[in-house]
CSV table of C-alpha atoms in Angstrom, one decimal:
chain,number,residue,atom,x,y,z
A,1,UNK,CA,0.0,0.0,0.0
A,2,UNK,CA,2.7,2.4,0.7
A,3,UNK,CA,4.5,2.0,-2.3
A,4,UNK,CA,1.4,2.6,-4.2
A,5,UNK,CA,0.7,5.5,-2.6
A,6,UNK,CA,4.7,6.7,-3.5
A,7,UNK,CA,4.5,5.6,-6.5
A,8,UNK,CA,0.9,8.1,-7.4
A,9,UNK,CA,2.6,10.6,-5.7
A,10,UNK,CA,5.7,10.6,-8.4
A,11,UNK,CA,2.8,10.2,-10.8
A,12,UNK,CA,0.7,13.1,-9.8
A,13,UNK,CA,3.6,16.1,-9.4
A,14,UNK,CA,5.0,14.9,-12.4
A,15,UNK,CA,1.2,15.2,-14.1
A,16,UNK,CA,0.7,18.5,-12.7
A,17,UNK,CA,4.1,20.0,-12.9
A,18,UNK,CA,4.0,18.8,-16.9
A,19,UNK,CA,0.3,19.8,-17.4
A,20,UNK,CA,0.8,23.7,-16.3
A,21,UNK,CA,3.3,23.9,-18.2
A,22,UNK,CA,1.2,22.5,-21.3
A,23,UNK,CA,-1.0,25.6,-20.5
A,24,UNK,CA,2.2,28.4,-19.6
A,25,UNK,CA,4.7,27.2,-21.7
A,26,UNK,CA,5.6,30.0,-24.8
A,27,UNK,CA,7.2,27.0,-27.1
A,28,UNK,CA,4.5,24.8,-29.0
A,29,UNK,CA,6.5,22.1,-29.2
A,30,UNK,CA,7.8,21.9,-25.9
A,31,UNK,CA,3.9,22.1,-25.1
A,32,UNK,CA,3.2,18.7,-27.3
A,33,UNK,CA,6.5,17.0,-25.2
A,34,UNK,CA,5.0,17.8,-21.9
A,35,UNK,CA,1.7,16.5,-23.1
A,36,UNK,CA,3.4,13.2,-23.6
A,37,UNK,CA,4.4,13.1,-19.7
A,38,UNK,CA,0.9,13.6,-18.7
A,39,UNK,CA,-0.5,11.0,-20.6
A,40,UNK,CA,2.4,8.6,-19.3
A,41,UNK,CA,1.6,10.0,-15.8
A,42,UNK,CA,-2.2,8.6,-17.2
A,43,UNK,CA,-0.7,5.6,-17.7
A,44,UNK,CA,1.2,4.9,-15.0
A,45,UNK,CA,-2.0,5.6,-12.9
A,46,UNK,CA,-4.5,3.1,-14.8
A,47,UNK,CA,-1.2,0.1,-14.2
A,48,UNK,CA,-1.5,1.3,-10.4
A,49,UNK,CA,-5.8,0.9,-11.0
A,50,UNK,CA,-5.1,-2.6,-12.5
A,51,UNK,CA,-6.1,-2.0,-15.6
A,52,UNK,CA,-3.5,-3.0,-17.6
A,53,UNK,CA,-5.1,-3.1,-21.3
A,54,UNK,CA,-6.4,0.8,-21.0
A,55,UNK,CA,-2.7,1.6,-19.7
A,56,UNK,CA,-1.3,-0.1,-23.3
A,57,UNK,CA,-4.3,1.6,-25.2
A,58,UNK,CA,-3.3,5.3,-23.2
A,59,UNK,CA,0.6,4.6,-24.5
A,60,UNK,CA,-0.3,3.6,-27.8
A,61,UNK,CA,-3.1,5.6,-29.2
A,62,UNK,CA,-2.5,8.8,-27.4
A,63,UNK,CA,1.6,9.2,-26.9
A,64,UNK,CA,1.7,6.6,-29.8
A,65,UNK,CA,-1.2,8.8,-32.7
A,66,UNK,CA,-2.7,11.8,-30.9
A,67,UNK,CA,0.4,13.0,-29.9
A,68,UNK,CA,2.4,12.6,-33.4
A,69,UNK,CA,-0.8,14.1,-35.0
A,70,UNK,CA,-0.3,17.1,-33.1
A,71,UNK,CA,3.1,17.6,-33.7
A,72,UNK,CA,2.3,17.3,-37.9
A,73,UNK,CA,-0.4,20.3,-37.0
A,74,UNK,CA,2.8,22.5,-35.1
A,75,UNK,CA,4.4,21.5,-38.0
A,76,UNK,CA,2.0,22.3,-41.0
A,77,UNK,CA,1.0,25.3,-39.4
A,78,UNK,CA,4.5,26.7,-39.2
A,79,UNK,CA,5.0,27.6,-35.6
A,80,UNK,CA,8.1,28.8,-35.0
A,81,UNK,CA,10.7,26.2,-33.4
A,82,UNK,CA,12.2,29.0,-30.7
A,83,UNK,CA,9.5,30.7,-28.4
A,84,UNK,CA,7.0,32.8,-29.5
A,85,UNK,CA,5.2,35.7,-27.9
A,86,UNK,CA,1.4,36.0,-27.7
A,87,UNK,CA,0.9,32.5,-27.6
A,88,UNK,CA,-1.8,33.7,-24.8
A,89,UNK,CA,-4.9,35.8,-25.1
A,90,UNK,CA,-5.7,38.9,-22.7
A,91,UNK,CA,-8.4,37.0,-20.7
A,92,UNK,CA,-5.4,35.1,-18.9
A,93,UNK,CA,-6.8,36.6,-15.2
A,94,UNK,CA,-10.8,35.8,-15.6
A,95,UNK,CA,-9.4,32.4,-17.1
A,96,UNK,CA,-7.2,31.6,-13.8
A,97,UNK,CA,-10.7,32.3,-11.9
A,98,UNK,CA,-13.1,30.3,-13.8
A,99,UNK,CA,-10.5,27.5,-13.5
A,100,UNK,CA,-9.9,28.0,-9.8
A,101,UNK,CA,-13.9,28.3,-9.0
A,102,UNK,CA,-14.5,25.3,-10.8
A,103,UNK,CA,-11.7,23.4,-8.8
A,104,UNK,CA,-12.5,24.6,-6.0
A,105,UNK,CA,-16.3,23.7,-6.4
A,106,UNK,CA,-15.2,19.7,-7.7
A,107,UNK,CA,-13.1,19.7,-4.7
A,108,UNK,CA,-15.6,20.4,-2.5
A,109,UNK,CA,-18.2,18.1,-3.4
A,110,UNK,CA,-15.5,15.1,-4.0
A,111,UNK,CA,-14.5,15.5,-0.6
A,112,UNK,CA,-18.0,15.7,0.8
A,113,UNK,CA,-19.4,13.1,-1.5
A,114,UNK,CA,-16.1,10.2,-1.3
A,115,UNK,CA,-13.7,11.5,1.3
A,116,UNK,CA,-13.2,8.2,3.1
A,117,UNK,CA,-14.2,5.7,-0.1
A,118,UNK,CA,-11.1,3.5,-0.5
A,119,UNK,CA,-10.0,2.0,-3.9
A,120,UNK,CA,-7.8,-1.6,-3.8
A,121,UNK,CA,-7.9,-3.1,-6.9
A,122,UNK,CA,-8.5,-6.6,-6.2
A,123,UNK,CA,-10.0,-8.0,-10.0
A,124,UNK,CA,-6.8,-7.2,-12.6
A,125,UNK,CA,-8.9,-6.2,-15.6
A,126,UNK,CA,-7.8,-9.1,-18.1
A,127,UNK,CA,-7.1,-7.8,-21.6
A,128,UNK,CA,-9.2,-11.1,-22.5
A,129,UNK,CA,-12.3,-10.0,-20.1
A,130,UNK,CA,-12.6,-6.8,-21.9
A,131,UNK,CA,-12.7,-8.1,-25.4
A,132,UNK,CA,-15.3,-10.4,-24.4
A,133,UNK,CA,-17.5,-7.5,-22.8
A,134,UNK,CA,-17.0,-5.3,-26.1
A,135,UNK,CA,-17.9,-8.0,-28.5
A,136,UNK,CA,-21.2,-10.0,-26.4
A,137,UNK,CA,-22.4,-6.4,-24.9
A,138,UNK,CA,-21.3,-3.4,-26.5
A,139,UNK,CA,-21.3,-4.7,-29.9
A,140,UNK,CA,-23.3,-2.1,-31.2
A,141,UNK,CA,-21.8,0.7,-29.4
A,142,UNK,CA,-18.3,-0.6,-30.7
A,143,UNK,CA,-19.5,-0.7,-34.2
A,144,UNK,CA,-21.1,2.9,-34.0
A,145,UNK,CA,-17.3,4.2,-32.5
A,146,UNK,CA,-16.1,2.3,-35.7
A,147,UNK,CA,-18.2,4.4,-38.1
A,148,UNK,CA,-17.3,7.3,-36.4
A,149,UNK,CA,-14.1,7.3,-36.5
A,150,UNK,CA,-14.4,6.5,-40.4
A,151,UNK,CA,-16.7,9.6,-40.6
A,152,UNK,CA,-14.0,11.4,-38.8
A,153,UNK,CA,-11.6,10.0,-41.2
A,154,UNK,CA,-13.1,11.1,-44.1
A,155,UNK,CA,-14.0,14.2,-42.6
A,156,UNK,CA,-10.5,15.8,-41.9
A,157,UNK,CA,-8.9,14.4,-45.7
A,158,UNK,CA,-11.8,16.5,-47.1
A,159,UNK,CA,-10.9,19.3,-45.1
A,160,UNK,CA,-7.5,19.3,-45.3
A,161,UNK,CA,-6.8,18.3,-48.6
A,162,UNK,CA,-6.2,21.1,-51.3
A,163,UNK,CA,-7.8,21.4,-54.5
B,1,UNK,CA,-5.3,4.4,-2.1
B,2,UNK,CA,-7.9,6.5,-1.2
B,3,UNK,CA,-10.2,6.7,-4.2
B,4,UNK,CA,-10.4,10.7,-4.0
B,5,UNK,CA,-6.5,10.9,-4.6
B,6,UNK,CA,-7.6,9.8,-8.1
B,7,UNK,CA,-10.9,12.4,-8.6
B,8,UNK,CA,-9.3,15.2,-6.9
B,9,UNK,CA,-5.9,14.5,-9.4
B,10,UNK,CA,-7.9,14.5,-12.5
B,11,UNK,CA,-10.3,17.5,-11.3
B,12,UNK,CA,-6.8,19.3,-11.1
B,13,UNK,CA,-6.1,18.2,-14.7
B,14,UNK,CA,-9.3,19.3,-16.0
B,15,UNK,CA,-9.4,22.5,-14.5
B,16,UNK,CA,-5.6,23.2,-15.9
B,17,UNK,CA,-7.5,22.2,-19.1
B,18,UNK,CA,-10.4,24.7,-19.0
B,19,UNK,CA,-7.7,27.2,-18.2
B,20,UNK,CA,-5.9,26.2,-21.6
B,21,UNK,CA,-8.8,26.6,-23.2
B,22,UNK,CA,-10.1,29.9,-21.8
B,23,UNK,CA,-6.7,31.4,-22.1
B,24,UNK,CA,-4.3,30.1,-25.0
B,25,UNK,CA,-4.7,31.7,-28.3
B,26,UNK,CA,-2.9,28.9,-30.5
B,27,UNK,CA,-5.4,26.4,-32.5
B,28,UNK,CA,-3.4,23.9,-31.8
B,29,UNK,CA,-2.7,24.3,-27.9
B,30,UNK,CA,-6.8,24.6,-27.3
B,31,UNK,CA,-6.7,21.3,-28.2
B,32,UNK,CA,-4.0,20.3,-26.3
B,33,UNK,CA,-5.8,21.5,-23.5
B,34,UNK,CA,-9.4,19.9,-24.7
B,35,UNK,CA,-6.8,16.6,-24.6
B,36,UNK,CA,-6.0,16.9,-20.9
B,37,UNK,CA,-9.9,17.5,-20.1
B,38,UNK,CA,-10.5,14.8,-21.8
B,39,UNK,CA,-7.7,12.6,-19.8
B,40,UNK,CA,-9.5,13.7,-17.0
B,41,UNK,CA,-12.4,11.6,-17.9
B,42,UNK,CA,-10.9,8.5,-18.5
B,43,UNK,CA,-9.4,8.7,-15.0
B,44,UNK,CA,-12.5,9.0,-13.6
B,45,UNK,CA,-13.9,6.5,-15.7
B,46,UNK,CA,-10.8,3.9,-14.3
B,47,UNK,CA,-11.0,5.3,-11.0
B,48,UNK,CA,-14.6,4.7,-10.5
B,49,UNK,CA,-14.0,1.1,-12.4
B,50,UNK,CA,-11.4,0.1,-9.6
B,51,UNK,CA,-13.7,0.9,-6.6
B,52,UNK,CA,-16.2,-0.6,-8.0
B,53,UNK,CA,-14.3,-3.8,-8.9
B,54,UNK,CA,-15.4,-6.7,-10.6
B,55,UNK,CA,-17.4,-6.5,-13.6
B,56,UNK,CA,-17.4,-3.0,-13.5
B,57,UNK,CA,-13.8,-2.4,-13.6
B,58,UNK,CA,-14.7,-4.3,-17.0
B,59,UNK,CA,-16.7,-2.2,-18.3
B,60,UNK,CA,-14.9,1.2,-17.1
B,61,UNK,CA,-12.6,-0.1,-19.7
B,62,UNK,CA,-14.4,-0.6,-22.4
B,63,UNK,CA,-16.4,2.9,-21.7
B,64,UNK,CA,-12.4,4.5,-21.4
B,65,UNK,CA,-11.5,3.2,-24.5
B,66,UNK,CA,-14.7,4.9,-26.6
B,67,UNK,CA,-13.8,8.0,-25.0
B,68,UNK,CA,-10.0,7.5,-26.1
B,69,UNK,CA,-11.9,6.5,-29.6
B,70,UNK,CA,-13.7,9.8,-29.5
B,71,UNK,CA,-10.7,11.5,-28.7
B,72,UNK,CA,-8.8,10.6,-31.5
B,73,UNK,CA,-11.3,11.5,-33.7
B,74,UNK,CA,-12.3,14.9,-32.1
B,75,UNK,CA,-8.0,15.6,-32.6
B,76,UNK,CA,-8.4,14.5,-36.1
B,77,UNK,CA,-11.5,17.2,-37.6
B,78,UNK,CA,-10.1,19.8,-35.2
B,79,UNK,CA,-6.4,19.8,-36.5
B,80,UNK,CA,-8.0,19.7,-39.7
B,81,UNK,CA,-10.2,22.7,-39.5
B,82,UNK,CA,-7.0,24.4,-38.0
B,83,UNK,CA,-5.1,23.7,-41.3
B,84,UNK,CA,-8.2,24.9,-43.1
B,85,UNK,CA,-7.5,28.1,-40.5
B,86,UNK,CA,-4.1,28.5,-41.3
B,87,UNK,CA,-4.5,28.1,-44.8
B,88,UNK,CA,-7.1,31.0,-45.6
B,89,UNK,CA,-6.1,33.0,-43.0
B,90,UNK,CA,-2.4,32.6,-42.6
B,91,UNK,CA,-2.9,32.6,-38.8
B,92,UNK,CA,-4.2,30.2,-36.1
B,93,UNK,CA,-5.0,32.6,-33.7
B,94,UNK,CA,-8.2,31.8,-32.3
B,95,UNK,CA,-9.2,34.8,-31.6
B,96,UNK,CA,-9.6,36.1,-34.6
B,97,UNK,CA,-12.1,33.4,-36.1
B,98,UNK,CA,-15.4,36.3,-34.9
B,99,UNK,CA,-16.9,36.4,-37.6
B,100,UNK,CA,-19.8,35.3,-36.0
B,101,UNK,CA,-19.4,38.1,-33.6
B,102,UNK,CA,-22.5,40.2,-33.8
């Protein structure tokens, strides 16, 4: 228990310290990097919830696709490499605000609502189990994810492509 | 592990998100930010999952990875419309996109 506890605690600084700087940094590439250590952080998190298959589908789809994909849109977009000024907008203050109200209001309620609701992972989420419960239960659903994305697909190439 | 250390971490994450949101001007770094909102969720979902525990840990799962699904494809259109941005307007500032300012 106590080196599960150490070990989120690595996890979460390194999450929080990484995401602000997501938000503050003025170099959009150093922005898509630190994204990459919060969704490792993600990762790391969902191996300490036993959930081993979401924890290969965080590395691979988002640090493996999203994350390439948004450094081809830094890149087609020609952001400068170096930092860049005015990557903020003037409403910097009211932003801070709204985003300290709302955390403080979730952080109220979460404590009042689960403050002494304890989570040991006791079932390991087999990679097995979940196919299973995607192809008997949630076919449909799963096919209707399918044909989005393919919507999406198409989509974006007939955005994006010139003619 | 107490199950809030997991809800009150991704709270934190989403809120750093709707400040991204609110406050970056870059196309591409709004999205970012929509990105770590959307992490957020998928904690939860886990988080939630784990407490629960057996068949519901499962499911968490399988309801994370349509959320990581819709991700991907939200990132996909919206990188494309900010190409389509950048290429009539030379910019991807997102501040300027008002023409639907009255």
């Amino acid at each position: 228990m106590v080196a599960q506890n150490v070990a989120f605690g690595i996890l979460a600084a390194a999450m929080v310290i990484a995401a602000l700087r997501v938000v503050t940094t003025q170099n959009v590439v150093h922005a898509a990097l630190y994204l990459v250590v919060v969704l490792a952080g993600a990762a790391g998190l969902f191996v300490l919830l036993a959930a081993e298959f979401m924890a290969v589908v965080q590395v691979i789809v988002y640090i493996g696709a999203i994350v390439v994909l948004f450094l081809f849109g830094i890149m087609l977009t020609r952001a400068r490499m170096g930092k860049e000024a005015g990557l903020d907008n003037e409403q910097r203050g009211l932003s801070l605000a709204v985003a300290l109200l709302l955390l403080g209001v979730l952080a109220f309620v979460l404590v009042d609502a689960f403050s002494d609701t304890r989570v040991e992972p006791t079932t390991i989420v087999r990679t097995g189990d979940v196919g299973i419960r995607i192809f008997e239960t949630y076919m449909l659903q799963f096919q209707a994810v399918g044909f989005l994305l393919l919507a999406t697909l198409v989509g974006a190439i007939v955005l994006a492509r010139r003619d | 592990m107490l199950l809030n250390q997991f809800l009150i971490l991704a709270a934190v994450l989403f809120c750093i998100g709707v400040y991204g949101v609110l406050a970056r001007r870059n196309g591409v770094l709004v999205l970012m930010s929509i990105e770590l909102i959307l992490n957020a969720v998928i904690i939860n979902l886990i988080a939630f999952g784990a407490m629960l525990g057996g068949e519901s840990a499962v499911v968490a799962s399988v309801f994370a990875l349509f959320v990581i699904a819709v991700a991907a494809a939200e990132v996909g259109v919206g990188l494309a419309i900010v190409l389509m941005l950048y290429r009539n307007r030379q910019s991807i500032d997102v501040s300027d996109v008002d023409l639907m300012r009255g």
